[in-house]
Short mmCIF file of C-alpha atoms in Angstrom, two decimals:
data_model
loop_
_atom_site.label_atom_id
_atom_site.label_comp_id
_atom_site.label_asym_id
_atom_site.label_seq_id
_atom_site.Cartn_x
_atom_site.Cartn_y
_atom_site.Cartn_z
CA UNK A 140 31.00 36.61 46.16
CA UNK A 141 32.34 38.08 48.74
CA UNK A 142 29.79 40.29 49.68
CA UNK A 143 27.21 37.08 50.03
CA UNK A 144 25.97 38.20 46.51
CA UNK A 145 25.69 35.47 43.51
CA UNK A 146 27.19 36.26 40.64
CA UNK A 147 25.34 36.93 37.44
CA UNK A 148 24.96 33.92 35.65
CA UNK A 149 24.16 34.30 31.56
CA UNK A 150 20.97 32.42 30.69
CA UNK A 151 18.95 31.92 27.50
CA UNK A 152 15.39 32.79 27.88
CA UNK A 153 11.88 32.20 26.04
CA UNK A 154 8.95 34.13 25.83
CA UNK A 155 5.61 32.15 26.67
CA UNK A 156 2.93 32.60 24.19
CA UNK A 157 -0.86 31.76 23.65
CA UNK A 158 -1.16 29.68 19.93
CA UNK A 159 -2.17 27.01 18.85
CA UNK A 160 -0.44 23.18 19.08
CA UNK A 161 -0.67 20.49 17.28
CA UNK A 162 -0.36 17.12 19.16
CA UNK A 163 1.50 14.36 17.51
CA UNK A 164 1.85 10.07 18.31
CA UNK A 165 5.73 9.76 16.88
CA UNK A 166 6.84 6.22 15.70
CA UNK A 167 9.07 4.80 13.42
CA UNK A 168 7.27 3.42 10.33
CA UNK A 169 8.11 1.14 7.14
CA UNK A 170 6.99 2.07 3.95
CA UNK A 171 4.99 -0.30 2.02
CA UNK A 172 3.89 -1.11 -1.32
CA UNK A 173 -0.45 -0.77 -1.43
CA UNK A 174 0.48 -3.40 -4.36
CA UNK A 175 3.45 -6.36 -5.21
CA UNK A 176 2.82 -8.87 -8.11
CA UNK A 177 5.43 -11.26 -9.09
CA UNK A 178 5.23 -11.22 -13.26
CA UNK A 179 5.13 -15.28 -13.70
CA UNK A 180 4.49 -16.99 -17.08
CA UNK A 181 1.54 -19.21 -17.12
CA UNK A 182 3.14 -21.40 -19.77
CA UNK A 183 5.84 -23.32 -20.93
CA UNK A 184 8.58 -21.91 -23.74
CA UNK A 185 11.20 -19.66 -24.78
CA UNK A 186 11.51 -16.42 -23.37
CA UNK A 187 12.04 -14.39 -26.61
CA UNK A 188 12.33 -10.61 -25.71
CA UNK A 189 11.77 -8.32 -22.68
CA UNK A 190 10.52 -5.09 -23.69
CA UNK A 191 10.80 -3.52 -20.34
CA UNK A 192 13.90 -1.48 -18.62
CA UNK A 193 14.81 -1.88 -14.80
CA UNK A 194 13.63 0.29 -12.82
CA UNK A 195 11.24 1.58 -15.27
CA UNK A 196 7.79 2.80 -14.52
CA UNK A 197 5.10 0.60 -16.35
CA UNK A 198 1.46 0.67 -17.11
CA UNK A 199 -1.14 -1.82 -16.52
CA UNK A 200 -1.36 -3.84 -19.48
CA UNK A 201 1.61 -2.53 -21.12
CA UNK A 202 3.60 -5.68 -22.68
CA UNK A 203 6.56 -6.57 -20.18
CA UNK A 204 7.73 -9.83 -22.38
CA UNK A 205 7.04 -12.83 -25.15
CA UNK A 206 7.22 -15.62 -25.29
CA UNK A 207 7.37 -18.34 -28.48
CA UNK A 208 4.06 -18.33 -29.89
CA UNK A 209 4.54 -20.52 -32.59
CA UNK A 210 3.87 -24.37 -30.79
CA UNK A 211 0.51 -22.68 -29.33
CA UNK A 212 -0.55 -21.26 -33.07
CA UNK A 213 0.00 -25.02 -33.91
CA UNK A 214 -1.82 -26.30 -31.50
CA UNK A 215 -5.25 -23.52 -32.15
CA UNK A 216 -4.86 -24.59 -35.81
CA UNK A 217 -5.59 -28.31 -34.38
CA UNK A 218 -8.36 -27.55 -32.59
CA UNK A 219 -9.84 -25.68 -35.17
CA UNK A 220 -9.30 -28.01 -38.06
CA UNK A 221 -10.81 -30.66 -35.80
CA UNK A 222 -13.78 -27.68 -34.78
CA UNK A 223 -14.66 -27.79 -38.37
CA UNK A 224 -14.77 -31.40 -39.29
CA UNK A 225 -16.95 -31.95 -36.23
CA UNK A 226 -19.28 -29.11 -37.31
CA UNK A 227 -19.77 -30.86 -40.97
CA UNK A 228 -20.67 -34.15 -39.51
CA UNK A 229 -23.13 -32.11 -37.50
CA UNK A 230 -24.75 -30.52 -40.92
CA UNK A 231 -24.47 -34.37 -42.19
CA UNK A 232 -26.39 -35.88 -39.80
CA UNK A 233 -29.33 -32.92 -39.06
CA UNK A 234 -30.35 -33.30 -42.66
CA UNK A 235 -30.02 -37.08 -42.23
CA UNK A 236 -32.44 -36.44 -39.55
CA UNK A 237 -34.88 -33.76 -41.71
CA UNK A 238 -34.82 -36.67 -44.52
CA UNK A 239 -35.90 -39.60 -42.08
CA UNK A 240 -39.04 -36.71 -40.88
CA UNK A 241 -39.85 -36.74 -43.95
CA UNK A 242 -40.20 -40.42 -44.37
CA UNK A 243 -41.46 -41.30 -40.98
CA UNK A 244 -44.62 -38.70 -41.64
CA UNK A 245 -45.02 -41.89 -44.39
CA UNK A 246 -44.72 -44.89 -41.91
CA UNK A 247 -41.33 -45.63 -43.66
CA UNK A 248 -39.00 -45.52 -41.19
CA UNK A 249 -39.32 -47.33 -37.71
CA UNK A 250 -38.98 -45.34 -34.36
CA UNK A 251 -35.78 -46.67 -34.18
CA UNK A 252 -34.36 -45.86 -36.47
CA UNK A 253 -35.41 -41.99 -35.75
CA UNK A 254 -34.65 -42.15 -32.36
CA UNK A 255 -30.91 -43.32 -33.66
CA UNK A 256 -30.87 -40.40 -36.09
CA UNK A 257 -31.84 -37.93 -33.31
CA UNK A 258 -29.29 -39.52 -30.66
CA UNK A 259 -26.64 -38.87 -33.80
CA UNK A 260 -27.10 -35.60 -33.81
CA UNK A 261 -27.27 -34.98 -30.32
CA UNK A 262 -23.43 -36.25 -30.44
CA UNK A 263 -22.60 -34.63 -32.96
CA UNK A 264 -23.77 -31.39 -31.31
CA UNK A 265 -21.83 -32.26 -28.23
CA UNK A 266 -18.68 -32.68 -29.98
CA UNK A 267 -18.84 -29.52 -31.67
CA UNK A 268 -19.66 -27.81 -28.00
CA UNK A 269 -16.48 -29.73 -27.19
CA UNK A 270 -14.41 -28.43 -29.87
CA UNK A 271 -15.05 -24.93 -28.84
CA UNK A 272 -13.89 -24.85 -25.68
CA UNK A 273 -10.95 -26.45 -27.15
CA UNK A 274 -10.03 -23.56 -29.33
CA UNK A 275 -11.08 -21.21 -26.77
CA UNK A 276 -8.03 -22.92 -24.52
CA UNK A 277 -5.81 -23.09 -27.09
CA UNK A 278 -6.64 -19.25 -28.17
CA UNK A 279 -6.12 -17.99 -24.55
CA UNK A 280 -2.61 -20.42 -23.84
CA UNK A 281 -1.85 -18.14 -27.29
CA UNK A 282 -2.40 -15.36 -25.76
CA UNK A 283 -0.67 -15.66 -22.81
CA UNK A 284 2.45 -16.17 -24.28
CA UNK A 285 2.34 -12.12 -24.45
CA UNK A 286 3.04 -11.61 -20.53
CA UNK A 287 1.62 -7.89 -19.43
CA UNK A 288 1.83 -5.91 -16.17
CA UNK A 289 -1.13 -6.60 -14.00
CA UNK A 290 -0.88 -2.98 -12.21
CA UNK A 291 0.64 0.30 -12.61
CA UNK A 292 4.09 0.59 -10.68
CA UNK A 293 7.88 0.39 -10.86
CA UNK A 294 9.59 -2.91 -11.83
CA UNK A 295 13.11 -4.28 -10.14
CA UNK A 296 15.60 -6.27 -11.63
CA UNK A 297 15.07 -9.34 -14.16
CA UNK A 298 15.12 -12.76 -12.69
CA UNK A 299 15.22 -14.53 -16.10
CA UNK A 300 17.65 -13.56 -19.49
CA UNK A 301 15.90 -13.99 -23.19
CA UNK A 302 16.85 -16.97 -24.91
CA UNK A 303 16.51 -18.97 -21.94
CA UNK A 304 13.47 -21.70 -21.36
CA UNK A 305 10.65 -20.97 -18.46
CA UNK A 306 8.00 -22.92 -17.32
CA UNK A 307 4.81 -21.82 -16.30
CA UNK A 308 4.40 -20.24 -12.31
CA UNK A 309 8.15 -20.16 -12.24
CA UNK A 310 8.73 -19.11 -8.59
CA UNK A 311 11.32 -16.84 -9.31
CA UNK A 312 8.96 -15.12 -11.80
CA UNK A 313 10.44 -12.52 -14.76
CA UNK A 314 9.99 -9.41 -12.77
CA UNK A 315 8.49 -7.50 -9.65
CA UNK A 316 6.07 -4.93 -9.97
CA UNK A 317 5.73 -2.74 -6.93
CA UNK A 318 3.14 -0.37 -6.61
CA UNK A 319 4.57 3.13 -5.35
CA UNK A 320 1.54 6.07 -6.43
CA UNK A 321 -0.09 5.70 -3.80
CA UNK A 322 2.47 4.12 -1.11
CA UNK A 323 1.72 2.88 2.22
CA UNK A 324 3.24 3.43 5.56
CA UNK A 325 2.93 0.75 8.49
CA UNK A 326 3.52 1.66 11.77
CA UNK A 327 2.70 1.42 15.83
CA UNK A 328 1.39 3.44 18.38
CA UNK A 329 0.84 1.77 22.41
CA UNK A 330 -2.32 0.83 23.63
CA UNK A 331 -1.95 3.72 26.01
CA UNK A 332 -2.79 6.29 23.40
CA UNK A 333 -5.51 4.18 21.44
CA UNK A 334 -8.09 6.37 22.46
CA UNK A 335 -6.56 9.64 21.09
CA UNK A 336 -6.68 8.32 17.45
CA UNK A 337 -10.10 6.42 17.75
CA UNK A 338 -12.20 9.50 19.15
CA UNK A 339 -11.27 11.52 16.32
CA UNK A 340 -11.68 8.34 14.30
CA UNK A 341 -15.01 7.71 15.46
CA UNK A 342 -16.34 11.50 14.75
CA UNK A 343 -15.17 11.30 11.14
CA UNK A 344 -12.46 12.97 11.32
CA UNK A 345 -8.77 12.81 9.07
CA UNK A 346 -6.30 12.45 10.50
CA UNK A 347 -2.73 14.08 9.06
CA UNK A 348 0.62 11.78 8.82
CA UNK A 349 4.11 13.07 8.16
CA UNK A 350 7.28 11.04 7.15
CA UNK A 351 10.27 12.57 8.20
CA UNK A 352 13.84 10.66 7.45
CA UNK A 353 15.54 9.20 9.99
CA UNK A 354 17.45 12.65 11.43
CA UNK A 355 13.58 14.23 11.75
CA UNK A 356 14.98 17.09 9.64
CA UNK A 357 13.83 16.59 6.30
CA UNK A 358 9.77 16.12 5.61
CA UNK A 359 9.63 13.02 2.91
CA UNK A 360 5.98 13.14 2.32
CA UNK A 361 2.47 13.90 3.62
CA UNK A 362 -0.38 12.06 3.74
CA UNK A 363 -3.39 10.78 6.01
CA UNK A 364 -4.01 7.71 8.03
CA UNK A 365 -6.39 5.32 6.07
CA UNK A 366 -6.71 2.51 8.38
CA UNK A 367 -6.38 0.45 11.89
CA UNK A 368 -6.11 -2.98 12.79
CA UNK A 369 -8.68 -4.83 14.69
CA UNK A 370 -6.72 -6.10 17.56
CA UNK A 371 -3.60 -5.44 19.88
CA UNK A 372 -0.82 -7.00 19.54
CA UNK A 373 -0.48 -8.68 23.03
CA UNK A 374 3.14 -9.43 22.64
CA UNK A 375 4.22 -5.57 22.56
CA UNK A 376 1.00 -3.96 23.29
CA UNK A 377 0.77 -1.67 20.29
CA UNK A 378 -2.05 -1.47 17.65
CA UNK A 379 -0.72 -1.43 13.73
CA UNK A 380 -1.71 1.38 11.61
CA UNK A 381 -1.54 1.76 8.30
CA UNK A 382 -1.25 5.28 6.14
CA UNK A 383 -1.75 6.61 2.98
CA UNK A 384 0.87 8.83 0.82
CA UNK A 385 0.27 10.08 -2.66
CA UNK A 386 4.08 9.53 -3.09
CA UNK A 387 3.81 11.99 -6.04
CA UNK A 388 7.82 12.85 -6.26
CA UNK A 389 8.60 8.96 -5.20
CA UNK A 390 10.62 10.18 -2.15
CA UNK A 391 9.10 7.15 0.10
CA UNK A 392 10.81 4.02 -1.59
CA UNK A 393 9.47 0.61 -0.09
CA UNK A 394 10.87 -1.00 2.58
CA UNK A 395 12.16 2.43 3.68
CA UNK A 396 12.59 3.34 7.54
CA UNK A 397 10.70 6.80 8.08
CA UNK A 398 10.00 8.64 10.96
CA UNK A 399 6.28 9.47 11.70
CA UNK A 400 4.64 11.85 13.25
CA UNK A 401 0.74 11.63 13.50
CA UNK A 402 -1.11 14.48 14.32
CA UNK A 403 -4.28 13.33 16.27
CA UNK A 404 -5.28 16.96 18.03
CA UNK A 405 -4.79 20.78 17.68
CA UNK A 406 -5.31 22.54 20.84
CA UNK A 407 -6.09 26.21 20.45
CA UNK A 408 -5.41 29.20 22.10
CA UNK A 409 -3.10 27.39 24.72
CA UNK A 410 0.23 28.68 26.61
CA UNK A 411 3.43 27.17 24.64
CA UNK A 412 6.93 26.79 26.01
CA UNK A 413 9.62 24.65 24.14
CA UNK A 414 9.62 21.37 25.75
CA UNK A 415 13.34 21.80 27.04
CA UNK A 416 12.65 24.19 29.60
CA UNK A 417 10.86 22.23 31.28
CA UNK A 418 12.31 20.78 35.25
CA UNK A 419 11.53 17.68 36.97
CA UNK A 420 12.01 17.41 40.51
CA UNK A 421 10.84 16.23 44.10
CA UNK A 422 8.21 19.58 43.86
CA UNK A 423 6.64 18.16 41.01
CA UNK A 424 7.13 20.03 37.46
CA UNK A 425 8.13 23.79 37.47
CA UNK A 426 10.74 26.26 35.01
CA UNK A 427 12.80 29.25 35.65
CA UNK A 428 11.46 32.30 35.25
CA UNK A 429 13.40 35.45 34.81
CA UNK A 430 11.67 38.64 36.88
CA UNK A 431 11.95 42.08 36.41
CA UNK A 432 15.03 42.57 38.57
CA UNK A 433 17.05 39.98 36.40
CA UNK A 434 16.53 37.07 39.08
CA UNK A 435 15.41 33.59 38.88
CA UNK A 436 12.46 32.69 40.09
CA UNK A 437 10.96 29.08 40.23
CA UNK A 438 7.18 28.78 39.39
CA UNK A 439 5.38 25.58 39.61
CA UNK A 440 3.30 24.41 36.50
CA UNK A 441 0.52 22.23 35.57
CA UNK A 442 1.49 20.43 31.98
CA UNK A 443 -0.82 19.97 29.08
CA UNK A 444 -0.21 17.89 26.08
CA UNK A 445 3.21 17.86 23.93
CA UNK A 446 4.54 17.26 20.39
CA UNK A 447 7.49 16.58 21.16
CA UNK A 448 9.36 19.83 20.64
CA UNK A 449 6.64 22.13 21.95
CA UNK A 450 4.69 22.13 25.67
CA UNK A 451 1.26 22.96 26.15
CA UNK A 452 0.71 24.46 29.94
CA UNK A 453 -2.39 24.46 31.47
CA UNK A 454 -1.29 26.92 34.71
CA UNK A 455 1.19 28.27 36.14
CA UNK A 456 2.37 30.76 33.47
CA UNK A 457 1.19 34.11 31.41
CA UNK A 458 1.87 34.99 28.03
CA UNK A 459 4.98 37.04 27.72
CA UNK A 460 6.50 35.15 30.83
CA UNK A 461 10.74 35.04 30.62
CA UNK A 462 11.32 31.44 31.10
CA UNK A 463 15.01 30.20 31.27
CA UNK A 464 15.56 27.82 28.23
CA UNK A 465 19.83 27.37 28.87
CA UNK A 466 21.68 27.79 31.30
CA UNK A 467 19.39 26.22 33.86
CA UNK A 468 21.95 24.00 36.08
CA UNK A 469 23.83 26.70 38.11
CA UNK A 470 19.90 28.87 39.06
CA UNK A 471 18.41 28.61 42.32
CA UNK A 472 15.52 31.12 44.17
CA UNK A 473 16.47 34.98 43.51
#
């Protein structure tokens, strides 16, 4: 130093090249069931067995609990026994009727007395009518005292122990079924950058979505965004949007916190530098190159879009340019 020389300094440099970037929207997102359904019992009884296991993975219609049949069988056999006598008195009175045809083709029965005879049977018919929808009731409060799973998806915990008495639309409920093939993730993005994910919207395009955990090192799932809200949120100015995740491996587990990265662009053929090397200053935005001679020079750049890790630059630099990625805070000119 004392010659009025700098002393090397040891730096870390990056080569800028011409590829392609993707351009991402990051936010955090939640993960969401597409489906939830509360099992309830729509009647009143004993809860006899559960055929289910926690945290199992059921089937729609598959049979997730009973309960005792045997005061609804009572009550069908009612309605039928009742069904039938009603449908003999029927038969009774339409052949009264067909007799008092006969007889009033003769003059020997009155108009009346037909017009009572038809009005019988007319009764009659109604009651029967009656007595079918009463067995149909009774038949379908039988059957649901066989409770099944209304969707596909994994169920949680028991609310309710056989043996023990329920009454119909409990709001407890026996189970939850949540559904988790395909899973949903919710998230934000500011009104500032609505336009980059309607335009490719709006041309038909899909748009990828990652989940990352919460470090950003692990990839959880991908998957594509299947839908937007229809208005801002004025509170936070942010738009909700909603993706879509096959969820094959069930690595995405509802109510999870994710990290998400949507990719809304790919810009090709563009000059990349990592992010990092990037300065900020009273100039404007410019790096460190490192010349030929092993000296720092400072070049001025125009900035492009960014994912984050990676900068797109629109001018200022060549491919193959040395630009100085550590070691950053001690440079200055030559």
């Amino acid at each position: 130093a004392g010659d009025g020389k700098s002393p090397a300094m040891p730096v870390r440099v990056v080569k800028a090249e011409r590829r392609d970037l993707a351009v991402h929207l990051k936010a955090i997102g939640t993960v969401t069931p597409i489906n939830t359904v509360t099992v309830r019992s729509r009647v009143d009884g004993q809860l006899l067995r559960l055929t289910f296991e926690e945290g199992s993975h059921v089937e729609a219609g598959q049979l997730l609990a009973e309960i005792d049949p045997e005061p609804y069988r009572i009550r069908l056999a009612e309605a039928e026994g009742q069904q039938r006598q009603n449908e003999a008195q029927l038969e009774t009175a339409r052949a009264d009727l067909a007799r008092l045809q006969q007889l009033y083709g003769k003059n020997l029965v009155t108009n009346q007395e037909m017009d009572g005879q038809k009005a019988l049977v007319s009764q009659r018919e109604g009651a029967v009518a009656s007595d079918k929808a009463t067995v149909e009731n009774a038949r379908l409060q039988l059957s649901y005292t066989k409770i099944v799973a209304p969707i596909s998806g994994r169920v949680g915990l028991r609310n309710v122990d056989p043996g023990n008495l329920i009454r119909a639309n409990d709001s407890g409920g026996i189970v939850t079924i949540t559904q988790t093939q395909p899973i949903a993730v919710m998230f934000t993005v500011p009104e500032v950058d609505l336009s980059k994910v309607l335009d490719p919207i709006r041309a038909g395009k899909e748009l990828p979505v990652e989940a990352w955990d919460r470090s950003e090192k692990n990839l959880l799932a991908s998957g594509s965004l299947k839908t937007i809200d229809n208005q801002i949120d004025v509170a936070t100015g942010t738009l909700r949007l909603k993706s879509e995740f096959p969820n094959t491996d069930e690595r995405l587990f509802p109510n999870q916190f994710v990290n998400v990265r949507l990719r809304v662009n790919v810009l090709k053929n563009v000059i990349v530098i990592p992010t990092a090397a990037v300065q900020f200053g009273s100039r404007g935005t410019y790096v460190f190159l490192v010349n030929k001679e092993s000296k720092a020079t400072v070049r001025d750049i125009t900035l492009g879009p960014s994912d984050g890790v990676s900068q797109a630059v629109d001018t200022g630099l060549e491919p193959g340019d040395s630009v100085v990625l550590e070691g950053i805070d001690r440079l200055r000119e030559g």
